XYZ file of C-alpha atoms in Angstrom:
769
model
C -36.343 57.938 36.706
C -36.090 54.462 35.213
C -33.830 53.491 32.371
C -35.261 54.031 28.908
C -34.898 51.310 26.324
C -34.675 51.824 22.607
C -34.198 49.282 19.885
C -36.175 46.967 17.656
C -39.071 45.000 19.029
C -39.310 41.250 18.739
C -42.800 42.001 17.529
C -41.442 43.351 14.229
C -39.769 40.537 12.239
C -38.294 42.966 9.704
C -35.496 43.809 12.077
C -32.813 41.182 12.584
C -31.320 42.786 15.692
C -34.010 42.742 18.367
C -31.738 43.155 21.387
C -32.770 46.026 23.614
C -30.242 48.894 23.822
C -29.691 50.539 27.197
C -29.509 54.297 27.046
C -28.802 55.239 30.645
C -26.799 53.381 33.246
C -27.702 55.247 36.423
C -31.205 53.878 37.172
C -32.865 50.514 37.471
C -35.703 49.580 35.065
C -39.294 49.926 36.167
C -41.579 46.908 36.511
C -43.430 47.948 33.349
C -40.176 48.119 31.374
C -39.194 44.633 32.578
C -42.593 43.250 31.587
C -42.457 45.026 28.208
C -38.994 43.691 27.468
C -40.053 40.106 28.268
C -43.168 40.430 26.092
C -41.176 41.796 23.151
C -38.202 39.447 23.501
C -39.541 35.973 24.369
C -36.429 34.305 22.943
C -34.139 36.297 25.257
C -36.014 36.383 28.529
C -33.784 34.452 30.892
C -32.518 36.277 33.984
C -29.018 36.681 32.551
C -30.345 38.034 29.261
C -32.636 40.513 30.998
C -29.753 41.683 33.171
C -27.557 42.087 30.081
C -30.264 44.016 28.219
C -30.467 46.546 31.067
C -26.713 46.457 31.773
C -27.269 45.360 35.365
C -24.267 44.243 37.379
C -23.412 43.289 40.924
C -26.093 44.224 43.433
C -28.408 45.296 40.612
C -28.581 41.673 39.459
C -29.642 40.594 42.938
C -32.292 43.342 42.844
C -33.482 42.077 39.440
C -33.793 38.517 40.760
C -36.026 39.759 43.585
C -38.129 41.823 41.155
C -38.668 38.854 38.846
C -39.658 36.628 41.756
C -42.172 39.241 42.950
C -43.671 39.439 39.455
C -44.017 35.653 39.392
C -45.635 35.590 42.847
C -48.134 38.214 41.665
C -49.032 36.050 38.659
C -47.688 38.564 36.125
C -44.908 36.265 34.919
C -44.580 32.534 34.350
C -41.347 30.588 34.234
C -41.049 28.205 31.288
C -37.895 26.435 30.126
C -35.672 28.664 32.281
C -37.236 31.654 30.524
C -39.801 34.091 31.786
C -43.006 34.801 29.914
C -45.891 37.139 30.499
C -48.756 35.319 32.199
C -51.064 33.965 29.508
C -48.553 34.743 26.767
C -48.808 32.870 23.473
C -45.718 30.805 22.488
C -43.547 32.222 19.717
C -44.560 29.244 17.540
C -48.141 28.154 18.132
C -51.048 26.256 16.602
C -53.906 28.714 15.947
C -57.577 28.384 14.977
C -58.832 31.129 12.641
C -62.338 32.131 13.742
C -63.242 35.333 11.851
C -62.248 38.705 10.387
C -62.147 42.256 11.734
C -63.808 45.263 10.085
C -60.849 45.613 7.711
C -61.030 41.983 6.600
C -57.961 40.866 8.585
C -58.172 37.221 9.690
C -58.386 36.702 13.458
C -57.345 33.594 15.400
C -57.192 32.115 18.896
C -54.532 29.689 20.204
C -55.752 26.095 19.783
C -54.543 25.388 23.325
C -54.556 28.153 25.906
C -53.753 27.625 29.596
C -53.901 31.220 30.776
C -56.675 32.815 32.804
C -59.636 34.472 31.112
C -60.373 34.520 27.406
C -57.629 33.478 24.979
C -55.865 36.379 23.251
C -56.769 37.395 19.712
C -54.093 37.091 17.004
C -54.272 39.046 13.742
C -53.074 36.826 10.877
C -50.623 38.473 8.515
C -50.323 37.067 4.985
C -46.807 37.400 3.560
C -46.604 39.007 0.151
C -45.639 36.620 -2.594
C -46.326 33.596 -0.408
C -47.124 30.568 -2.512
C -49.676 27.877 -1.842
C -53.235 28.177 -0.524
C -54.178 31.146 1.642
C -55.646 30.485 5.088
C -59.312 31.170 5.726
C -61.921 31.126 8.466
C -62.115 27.682 10.088
C -58.523 26.769 9.246
C -56.002 25.543 11.771
C -52.511 26.918 11.148
C -49.013 26.817 12.570
C -47.751 30.372 12.958
C -45.027 32.512 14.443
C -46.555 35.052 16.813
C -45.397 38.562 17.663
C -46.802 40.747 20.487
C -48.207 44.134 19.476
C -48.127 47.502 21.210
C -51.681 48.463 20.231
C -53.911 48.285 23.359
C -57.066 48.700 21.270
C -56.319 45.905 18.793
C -55.289 42.247 18.813
C -52.629 41.341 21.360
C -50.510 39.542 18.730
C -49.902 39.263 15.041
C -49.220 35.871 13.480
C -47.240 34.874 10.393
C -48.522 31.590 8.964
C -45.902 28.869 8.531
C -48.212 25.956 7.650
C -51.910 25.342 7.029
C -53.181 22.077 8.431
C -55.587 20.025 6.376
C -58.914 21.796 6.040
C -61.926 20.367 7.810
C -65.506 20.897 6.730
C -68.329 21.615 9.130
C -69.190 17.911 9.007
C -69.579 15.904 12.188
C -69.238 12.183 12.754
C -72.016 9.854 13.786
C -73.380 6.335 13.474
C -76.244 5.855 11.021
C -79.143 4.023 12.675
C -82.355 2.672 11.115
C -85.154 2.682 13.703
C -88.023 0.184 13.871
C -90.427 2.664 12.281
C -88.108 3.018 9.280
C -86.814 6.505 10.143
C -83.125 7.371 10.206
C -81.109 8.796 13.091
C -77.510 9.776 13.640
C -76.136 8.472 16.944
C -73.528 10.967 18.211
C -69.904 9.997 18.750
C -69.079 13.107 20.763
C -70.430 13.552 24.280
C -71.916 17.002 23.665
C -73.195 16.313 20.166
C -77.013 16.047 19.785
C -78.834 13.209 18.087
C -79.812 14.073 14.489
C -82.602 13.066 12.087
C -81.830 12.162 8.450
C -84.554 12.354 5.807
C -84.633 9.587 3.197
C -83.502 11.864 0.359
C -80.322 12.669 2.309
C -79.429 9.043 3.209
C -76.700 8.928 0.519
C -76.431 5.122 0.573
C -75.765 4.827 4.303
C -76.841 1.609 6.010
C -77.592 0.704 9.597
C -74.364 0.740 11.649
C -72.309 2.800 9.193
C -69.918 5.464 10.491
C -70.832 8.563 8.486
C -69.902 12.188 8.042
C -72.989 14.380 8.162
C -73.707 18.058 7.679
C -76.140 19.336 10.316
C -78.918 21.602 9.067
C -80.169 24.606 10.953
C -82.093 23.415 13.995
C -85.866 23.835 13.896
C -87.860 25.218 16.785
C -89.356 21.804 17.572
C -87.867 18.328 17.589
C -84.382 17.082 16.826
C -82.165 18.895 14.301
C -81.815 17.389 10.832
C -78.726 16.467 8.835
C -77.654 15.024 5.510
C -75.088 12.269 5.009
C -71.988 13.503 3.182
C -69.885 10.332 3.182
C -69.919 6.763 4.454
C -66.624 6.057 6.216
C -67.106 2.385 7.046
C -69.273 -0.110 8.864
C -69.187 -0.435 12.632
C -70.146 -4.094 12.261
C -66.567 -4.806 11.240
C -63.568 -5.204 13.517
C -61.513 -2.120 14.426
C -64.637 0.009 14.170
C -64.199 1.920 17.430
C -60.670 3.082 16.659
C -61.929 4.200 13.236
C -64.133 6.755 15.010
C -61.117 8.214 16.814
C -59.046 8.223 13.618
C -61.633 10.323 11.798
C -62.596 12.456 14.797
C -58.972 13.498 15.373
C -57.972 13.759 11.699
C -55.270 11.112 12.002
C -53.825 10.217 8.565
C -54.217 6.451 8.194
C -54.079 5.701 4.452
C -50.663 6.040 2.823
C -50.710 7.920 -0.522
C -49.776 5.925 -3.616
C -46.439 7.736 -4.105
C -45.419 6.894 -0.514
C -46.219 3.205 -0.978
C -44.402 3.199 -4.311
C -41.295 4.732 -2.748
C -41.345 2.233 0.129
C -41.777 -0.722 -2.258
C -38.862 0.464 -4.397
C -36.384 0.714 -1.507
C -33.420 -1.667 -1.702
C -31.970 -3.260 1.449
C -29.001 -1.400 2.927
C -25.487 -2.672 2.315
C -22.229 -2.574 4.280
C -21.221 0.731 2.657
C -20.296 3.282 5.358
C -20.944 0.660 8.042
C -19.025 -1.401 10.558
C -19.762 -5.122 10.491
C -21.250 -6.042 13.875
C -23.090 -9.160 12.775
C -21.102 -11.388 15.134
C -22.108 -9.354 18.217
C -24.987 -11.223 19.956
C -27.403 -8.309 20.276
C -30.923 -9.345 21.305
C -34.335 -7.671 21.091
C -36.629 -7.706 24.148
C -40.156 -6.485 23.422
C -43.828 -7.131 24.209
C -44.908 -10.581 23.076
C -47.241 -9.096 20.433
C -44.750 -6.577 18.993
C -44.589 -6.518 15.192
C -41.607 -4.210 14.794
C -38.356 -4.274 16.739
C -36.346 -1.067 16.643
C -33.881 -1.631 19.506
C -31.423 -4.379 20.450
C -29.105 -4.592 23.458
C -25.905 -6.245 24.659
C -23.709 -5.808 27.743
C -20.366 -7.029 28.983
C -18.028 -6.267 31.902
C -15.451 -3.577 31.208
C -11.995 -5.184 30.857
C -10.213 -1.903 31.634
C -8.445 -2.394 34.993
C -8.886 1.345 35.612
C -12.632 0.798 35.813
C -13.143 -2.044 38.318
C -16.705 -3.296 38.376
C -17.564 -1.182 35.361
C -19.656 -2.353 32.437
C -20.011 -1.649 28.717
C -23.569 -1.366 27.367
C -24.383 -1.436 23.673
C -27.710 -0.235 22.289
C -28.396 -0.648 18.574
C -31.312 1.196 16.967
C -32.817 0.584 13.534
C -31.286 2.901 10.929
C -34.480 4.422 9.519
C -32.498 7.321 8.002
C -30.975 4.813 5.577
C -34.365 4.520 3.883
C -36.301 7.709 4.721
C -34.479 10.698 3.247
C -35.312 14.324 3.917
C -37.843 15.861 1.524
C -39.067 12.619 -0.061
C -42.752 11.525 -0.101
C -41.910 9.020 2.662
C -40.419 11.772 4.791
C -43.251 14.245 4.230
C -45.850 11.629 5.177
C -43.869 10.609 8.279
C -43.703 14.241 9.439
C -47.406 14.697 8.731
C -48.186 11.734 11.001
C -45.503 12.648 13.557
C -45.714 9.312 15.332
C -47.438 5.956 15.260
C -50.780 5.736 17.068
C -51.518 2.639 19.142
C -55.108 1.502 19.656
C -56.197 -1.711 21.381
C -57.367 -3.099 18.035
C -54.852 -1.666 15.558
C -51.765 0.438 14.987
C -51.693 3.435 12.656
C -47.975 3.415 11.767
C -45.814 6.421 10.982
C -44.116 4.479 8.181
C -45.436 1.872 5.712
C -45.098 -1.776 6.720
C -42.392 -2.331 4.115
C -40.205 0.004 6.206
C -41.460 -0.440 9.776
C -42.161 -4.187 9.874
C -39.575 -5.368 7.350
C -36.479 -3.408 6.339
C -36.108 -1.524 9.648
C -37.331 -4.229 12.015
C -34.371 -5.884 13.749
C -35.528 -9.408 12.966
C -33.841 -12.396 14.484
C -31.111 -13.863 12.262
C -31.423 -11.237 9.487
C -28.966 -8.531 8.446
C -30.246 -5.099 9.424
C -28.700 -1.590 9.338
C -28.488 0.180 12.682
C -26.980 3.124 14.494
C -25.406 1.865 17.711
C -24.058 3.553 20.815
C -21.468 1.870 23.024
C -21.444 3.287 26.566
C -19.018 2.633 29.415
C -20.210 3.037 33.006
C -18.403 2.990 36.331
C -19.432 0.512 39.016
C -21.634 3.278 40.504
C -23.574 3.741 37.275
C -21.874 6.935 36.139
C -21.345 7.134 32.378
C -17.653 7.622 31.618
C -17.701 7.763 27.831
C -19.667 6.686 24.773
C -19.282 6.387 21.013
C -21.712 6.106 18.088
C -21.325 3.716 15.167
C -23.208 3.045 11.936
C -23.314 -0.728 11.687
C -24.763 -3.820 10.091
C -26.091 -6.177 12.773
C -27.891 -9.499 13.072
C -30.153 -10.074 16.078
C -29.170 -13.228 17.956
C -32.620 -13.698 19.510
C -36.099 -12.180 19.564
C -37.341 -12.309 23.171
C -40.475 -11.219 24.997
C -40.264 -9.468 28.361
C -41.769 -12.370 30.394
C -39.596 -14.855 28.511
C -36.349 -13.047 29.320
C -37.435 -12.495 32.937
C -38.345 -16.162 33.370
C -34.865 -17.209 32.224
C -33.238 -14.941 34.820
C -35.652 -16.235 37.464
C -34.510 -19.810 36.831
C -37.014 -21.005 34.202
C -35.235 -20.756 30.833
C -36.772 -22.199 27.675
C -35.200 -23.630 24.537
C -34.409 -20.156 23.175
C -33.086 -18.488 26.322
C -31.113 -21.415 27.780
C -28.215 -21.226 25.234
C -27.759 -17.458 25.778
C -28.482 -17.290 29.508
C -24.880 -16.978 30.714
C -23.386 -15.270 27.658
C -26.079 -12.635 27.001
C -28.885 -12.423 29.563
C -27.001 -12.530 32.862
C -24.555 -9.800 31.721
C -27.560 -7.660 30.759
C -29.038 -8.006 34.242
C -25.630 -7.329 35.818
C -25.409 -4.155 33.743
C -28.903 -3.122 34.826
C -27.867 -3.484 38.475
C -25.041 -1.015 37.792
C -27.273 1.437 35.902
C -29.862 1.244 38.656
C -27.288 2.590 41.121
C -26.858 5.589 38.869
C -30.641 6.002 38.543
C -31.095 5.822 42.322
C -28.427 8.482 42.769
C -30.079 10.667 40.108
C -33.508 10.376 41.773
C -35.954 10.862 38.905
C -39.623 11.358 39.716
C -41.069 8.031 40.921
C -44.840 8.063 40.500
C -46.702 4.817 41.175
C -49.419 4.870 38.488
C -50.020 1.433 36.959
C -50.903 1.251 33.266
C -53.810 -0.852 32.051
C -54.027 -2.826 28.840
C -57.255 -3.772 27.088
C -57.351 -7.291 25.666
C -59.855 -7.859 22.860
C -61.755 -10.854 21.579
C -61.590 -11.934 17.941
C -64.669 -9.805 17.139
C -62.971 -6.630 18.406
C -64.960 -6.343 21.643
C -63.391 -6.171 25.101
C -62.365 -9.472 26.660
C -60.775 -8.081 29.821
C -58.591 -5.293 31.138
C -55.306 -6.215 32.795
C -52.482 -4.435 34.585
C -49.317 -6.028 33.167
C -46.760 -6.935 35.792
C -43.855 -4.503 35.912
C -40.777 -6.716 35.461
C -37.077 -5.986 35.805
C -36.917 -6.828 32.089
C -39.074 -3.753 31.394
C -36.963 -1.562 33.685
C -33.717 -2.824 32.125
C -34.753 -1.844 28.599
C -36.170 1.454 29.823
C -32.934 2.452 31.575
C -30.767 1.339 28.619
C -32.891 3.492 26.303
C -32.729 6.512 28.621
C -28.943 6.350 28.688
C -28.781 6.021 24.888
C -31.035 9.060 24.546
C -28.798 11.064 26.875
C -25.700 10.035 24.897
C -27.337 11.187 21.650
C -28.190 14.605 23.085
C -24.694 15.020 24.547
C -23.012 14.115 21.253
C -25.109 16.471 19.137
C -24.750 19.295 21.627
C -20.987 18.736 21.789
C -20.768 18.855 17.988
C -22.989 21.967 17.926
C -25.375 20.105 15.644
C -29.024 21.302 15.699
C -31.389 18.826 17.310
C -34.842 18.431 18.797
C -34.686 17.871 22.558
C -37.282 16.034 24.609
C -37.961 18.606 27.298
C -40.009 18.546 30.490
C -40.320 21.741 32.493
C -40.560 21.888 36.263
C -44.043 22.559 37.665
C -45.047 26.195 37.347
C -45.049 28.334 40.473
C -48.847 28.418 40.351
C -49.068 24.617 40.258
C -46.486 24.340 43.038
C -48.529 26.653 45.222
C -51.736 24.761 44.446
C -50.054 21.464 45.329
C -48.609 22.988 48.496
C -52.076 24.153 49.596
C -53.494 20.693 48.925
C -50.749 18.909 50.869
C -51.385 21.170 53.846
C -54.916 19.742 54.036
C -53.239 16.362 54.652
C -50.696 17.798 57.132
C -47.934 17.355 54.560
C -45.488 20.074 53.564
C -43.611 20.845 50.378
C -40.549 23.058 50.668
C -40.601 26.394 48.887
C -37.929 27.325 46.403
C -37.458 28.398 42.817
C -35.407 25.302 41.975
C -37.632 22.314 42.656
C -36.152 18.819 42.358
C -37.888 15.503 41.672
C -36.460 14.221 44.969
C -38.682 16.683 46.856
C -41.773 15.115 45.282
C -40.369 11.635 45.895
C -40.059 12.474 49.580
C -43.778 13.303 49.696
C -44.678 10.094 47.828
C -42.540 8.024 50.190
C -44.303 9.480 53.233
C -47.708 8.301 51.989
C -46.584 4.911 50.665
C -49.021 2.298 51.964
C -51.337 4.917 53.467
C -55.008 5.347 52.589
C -54.255 8.543 50.695
C -51.368 7.121 48.623
C -53.391 7.036 45.377
C -54.732 10.539 46.031
C -51.296 12.084 46.543
C -49.808 10.290 43.523
C -52.661 11.586 41.368
C -52.367 15.182 42.556
C -48.567 15.208 42.193
C -48.978 13.886 38.633
C -51.442 16.653 37.804
C -49.034 19.279 39.106
C -46.427 18.299 36.509
C -45.872 20.015 33.183
C -46.384 18.202 29.896
C -43.297 16.906 28.096
C -42.790 18.165 24.544
C -40.224 18.626 21.775
C -38.131 21.741 21.279
C -34.858 22.790 19.619
C -34.156 24.762 22.801
C -33.005 22.774 25.804
C -34.348 23.223 29.320
C -33.626 19.681 30.495
C -36.036 16.964 31.555
C -37.441 17.566 35.032
C -39.153 14.190 35.496
C -36.042 12.185 34.591
C -33.803 14.737 36.351
C -31.558 15.040 33.308
C -29.869 18.180 31.974
C -30.070 17.101 28.344
C -32.276 14.493 26.765
C -33.345 13.637 23.215
C -35.402 10.839 21.695
C -33.130 8.518 19.713
C -34.353 4.978 20.349
C -37.634 4.670 18.371
C -37.253 6.145 14.866
C -39.723 3.617 13.414
C -42.570 5.198 15.386
C -41.446 8.758 16.267
C -40.295 11.444 13.859
C -38.310 13.163 16.623
C -35.973 10.163 16.785
C -35.464 10.237 13.023
C -34.303 13.860 13.273
C -31.786 12.879 15.963
C -30.499 9.994 13.813
C -29.980 12.369 10.887
C -28.184 14.794 13.177
C -25.797 12.076 14.384
C -25.074 10.968 10.828
C -24.258 14.539 9.801
C -22.288 15.452 12.936
C -20.138 12.291 12.925
C -19.724 11.894 9.170
C -21.425 8.501 9.087
C -22.416 8.587 5.423
C -25.538 9.617 3.509
C -28.889 10.456 5.061
C -27.749 13.180 7.464
C -29.617 16.282 8.578
C -29.805 18.891 5.819
C -29.479 22.629 6.330
C -33.045 23.137 5.142
C -34.285 20.701 7.771
C -32.134 22.280 10.478
C -33.581 25.714 9.647
C -37.139 24.577 10.357
C -36.621 22.568 13.548
C -38.734 25.001 15.558
C -41.678 24.376 13.228
C -41.070 20.610 13.193
C -40.894 20.462 17.003
C -44.242 22.261 17.312
C -45.808 19.912 14.744
C -44.670 16.668 16.342
C -45.603 17.906 19.816
C -49.112 18.517 18.449
C -49.329 15.096 16.755
C -48.243 13.432 20.006
C -51.063 15.140 21.904
C -53.465 14.188 19.121
C -52.456 10.531 19.380
C -52.871 10.521 23.169
C -56.373 11.989 22.899
C -57.401 9.492 20.198
C -56.075 6.535 22.194
C -57.887 7.704 25.337
C -61.180 8.226 23.458
C -60.962 4.739 21.965
C -60.495 3.114 25.361
C -63.522 5.038 26.682
C -65.686 3.883 23.758
C -64.571 0.258 23.969
C -65.292 0.045 27.678
C -68.613 1.885 27.345
C -69.713 -0.552 24.635
C -68.571 -3.463 26.797
C -70.625 -2.222 29.776
C -73.709 -1.160 27.792
C -75.513 -4.368 28.796
C -74.692 -3.918 32.485
C -76.861 -0.899 33.239
C -78.032 -1.001 36.893
C -75.019 -3.130 37.900
C -72.824 -1.876 40.757
C -69.056 -1.345 40.506
C -66.124 -0.457 42.696
C -64.752 2.882 41.503
C -62.262 5.597 42.355
C -62.950 9.330 42.100
C -60.714 10.552 39.279
C -61.896 14.149 39.023
C -63.775 16.731 41.095
C -65.589 19.718 39.561
C -68.364 22.106 40.505
C -70.698 20.099 38.287
C -69.982 16.725 39.897
C -67.576 13.828 40.196
C -65.701 11.843 37.586
C -65.200 8.243 38.629
C -62.907 5.628 37.135
C -63.553 1.891 37.194
C -60.137 0.474 38.134
C -60.886 -2.900 36.593
C -61.598 -1.268 33.216
C -59.627 1.977 33.223
C -62.524 4.086 31.893
C -64.276 7.146 33.343
C -67.882 8.119 33.946
C -69.669 11.048 35.574
C -71.870 11.583 38.629
C -73.800 14.905 38.455
C -73.715 16.906 41.681
C -77.519 17.128 41.540
C -77.720 13.369 42.258
C -75.509 13.373 45.365
C -78.292 13.942 47.892
C -80.225 16.633 49.704
C -77.271 18.625 51.011
C -75.806 21.642 49.221
C -72.358 20.698 47.973
C -69.451 23.123 47.976
C -66.507 22.714 45.629
C -63.136 23.087 47.373
C -60.527 23.408 44.649
C -57.611 23.282 47.090
C -58.679 19.999 48.721
C -60.006 18.574 45.408
C -63.298 17.815 47.085
C -67.054 18.408 47.210
C -68.478 18.688 50.714
C -71.951 19.292 52.086
C -72.656 22.742 53.484
C -74.801 21.322 56.286
C -72.863 18.175 57.259
C -69.307 18.981 56.193
C -69.128 15.466 54.750
C -68.288 14.817 51.132
C -66.086 13.221 48.526
C -62.452 13.779 47.577
C -60.232 12.987 44.641
C -59.020 9.342 44.717
C -61.700 8.188 47.199
C -62.772 4.582 46.669
C -66.542 4.407 46.260
C -69.329 2.107 45.095
C -71.397 3.299 42.131
C -74.316 2.108 40.009
C -74.240 2.424 36.212
C -77.431 4.218 35.127
C -76.804 5.317 31.518
C -74.371 4.491 28.687
C -73.749 6.161 25.315
C -71.342 3.614 23.758
C -70.354 5.499 20.619
C -69.672 8.672 22.602
C -67.761 6.719 25.263
C -69.914 8.334 27.947
C -71.237 6.700 31.109
C -73.349 8.167 33.916
C -73.255 6.710 37.395
C -75.135 7.032 40.657
C -73.241 7.305 43.947
C -73.984 4.515 46.440
C -71.313 5.326 49.043
C -72.292 7.767 51.771
C -70.256 10.963 52.057
C -67.470 10.859 54.624
C -65.915 13.383 56.990
C -63.087 15.015 55.078
C -59.559 15.209 56.549
C -58.594 18.334 58.408
C -59.819 20.325 61.380
C -62.999 22.367 61.693
C -60.872 25.401 61.044
C -59.749 24.112 57.638
C -63.389 23.180 56.916
C -64.544 26.743 57.538
C -61.668 28.112 55.495
C -62.706 25.916 52.558
C -66.298 27.033 52.996
C -65.179 30.649 52.942
C -63.074 30.129 49.821
C -66.006 28.515 48.072
C -68.367 31.342 48.978
C -65.822 33.868 47.780
C -65.647 32.163 44.391
C -69.436 31.578 44.270
C -68.905 27.866 43.850
C -71.916 26.608 45.830
C -74.144 24.162 44.034
C -77.021 22.085 45.322
C -79.668 19.661 44.158
C -80.493 20.203 40.493
C -77.187 22.037 40.175
C -78.648 25.486 41.020
C -76.453 28.177 42.533
C -77.281 29.864 45.808
């Protein structure tokens, strides 16, 4: 007989004490009771907490560890942030899309993002009595707290709405086109969106080339569906047109309300009140040459303490945004709504108005600016010994670009860097050499994935795509910022001050197993173990360095990693191999950093502008919001690059290109043009006369008859056959013959068997067999 548990369920928020009470102490819990406890207590589902809930001690704890591992191996549990969750479980705070009502009129929702297997769970939306503000409705996107239910016949969860995101109509975006015969069409800006016809009476003032919002009408039996223009958003003949599509498609706020601008314009420059005067310290900014705001400055010097031979003292000063953006003000509400700045090749959508971001908070050369600074002392081996935070007034001694600072160190100083070469720059590079020893000992994940930058002409079209050289100047600033972020997290944690961590979970067990299966196809092995370390992945990457499959392995290892996010609960940062980490160094462009600044001000008594209790109470909600806005920005930036490159290549249909396979699916191959950094698609039906089998483990498509095929990261030659510029879509034709895939005949037949088992065979015209 298993132990019986009584007590209040996490699923019922009326009860403050949700800890399970153990009734009997003479039996171990059943598997079902363990799973039920984890489902009902997602906030207390670590191994220690489960053991405590069931009063397990000694050998029983070892037994519990084995049971939990078995449940993970069977796919019934996932491990997230050192906590266990039911497979496919919805987070306690989640973004939901309301899609309908049940027979009783209760609103029903799905998670906006769901990574579990099968259909996403249904959540019944509960409306709190007496709740003010607008009520949610069908089609709304909301932020909600979720609670699992015990009703097997009803929704798996209930949800309590915390915030309603801005409502969206059923309108879609498109480009208004006037054809030669005088008729009107809507060119789609989404890849799966159909072309639409607009009748003259529904033109609504739109002109050729305008970006418009349209309302599609019900499709007729014959011909293209019709639509009416609701609003003209701007002309695509102007500069910055392509990013405007992404801004509207992803609902990115880009126009500051009048009260926000008024508040920013009325702000007075900060004074020396509550600040130390650091204006004589020669801090310098080192940024991209085209940077318009400068939120970090650095300085380093040898440690004079004889007890720390070879040690160094590093100072990082960060713009004091909290001096101007106070909790609850229009400026603050708008900054939280945006979450972060969004960077497009042709423009920046800032989190804060220019009066704040490019003026009062930008650490301009030779001008007094308020800052929060951290002074850190490191041993000669790069181990941080101590640190302290200060609220200061500073004056940047020099504004430098990365190549400019690097050139000075490399022996080619200019008029600006020559006077500070020995006093400022060389000590910075000496300090970086020390910090690098600490980084090498820490062994963060070292993926070799170069970033590309699109350079535009004056008319907003693509000039060229470059891979900027990775300089020691970049690495120096990066490592200084990482250490400052660690110091901020340590200070707030030590003061027991609430904060938002930057967290990065280890790869899930399922992703580890998938990666392990893939590596076996290349005769590479990845050790098993619950506690993975970045060094284990680095060992794999080192083994393939310089080999033909280097790009392939780097890509697959990247895809096995979890996504970083924000959370008030710390699980550490797997990729950086750090136990605690918070974003502190970019408050001009990230709201998470502003929260950390406010926490430091409150915890250390540094004057006004600290974290309020009201703000601390809603950190879980804020963390979910800014994690969502970060993902939104990434998607918008990626879409814009795709559209820019597609427009650039629209006149090169039938040209051939060198490409790399960036994705493999049952339907075909995604290929990336390395020189442009954009993707296109090759349908499987165009690959030839063989029947192609999708091998998920090997990330490949191979012919049933020949065994030859294509694999992720293969370099191939392709022909561009079709472009939809506004949708950012390109279709290619494969010119490179399929190749024998790595592995023995035995592994080939295994892959063939796996594919048959999953009914993944596709052939010409994409038909299944």
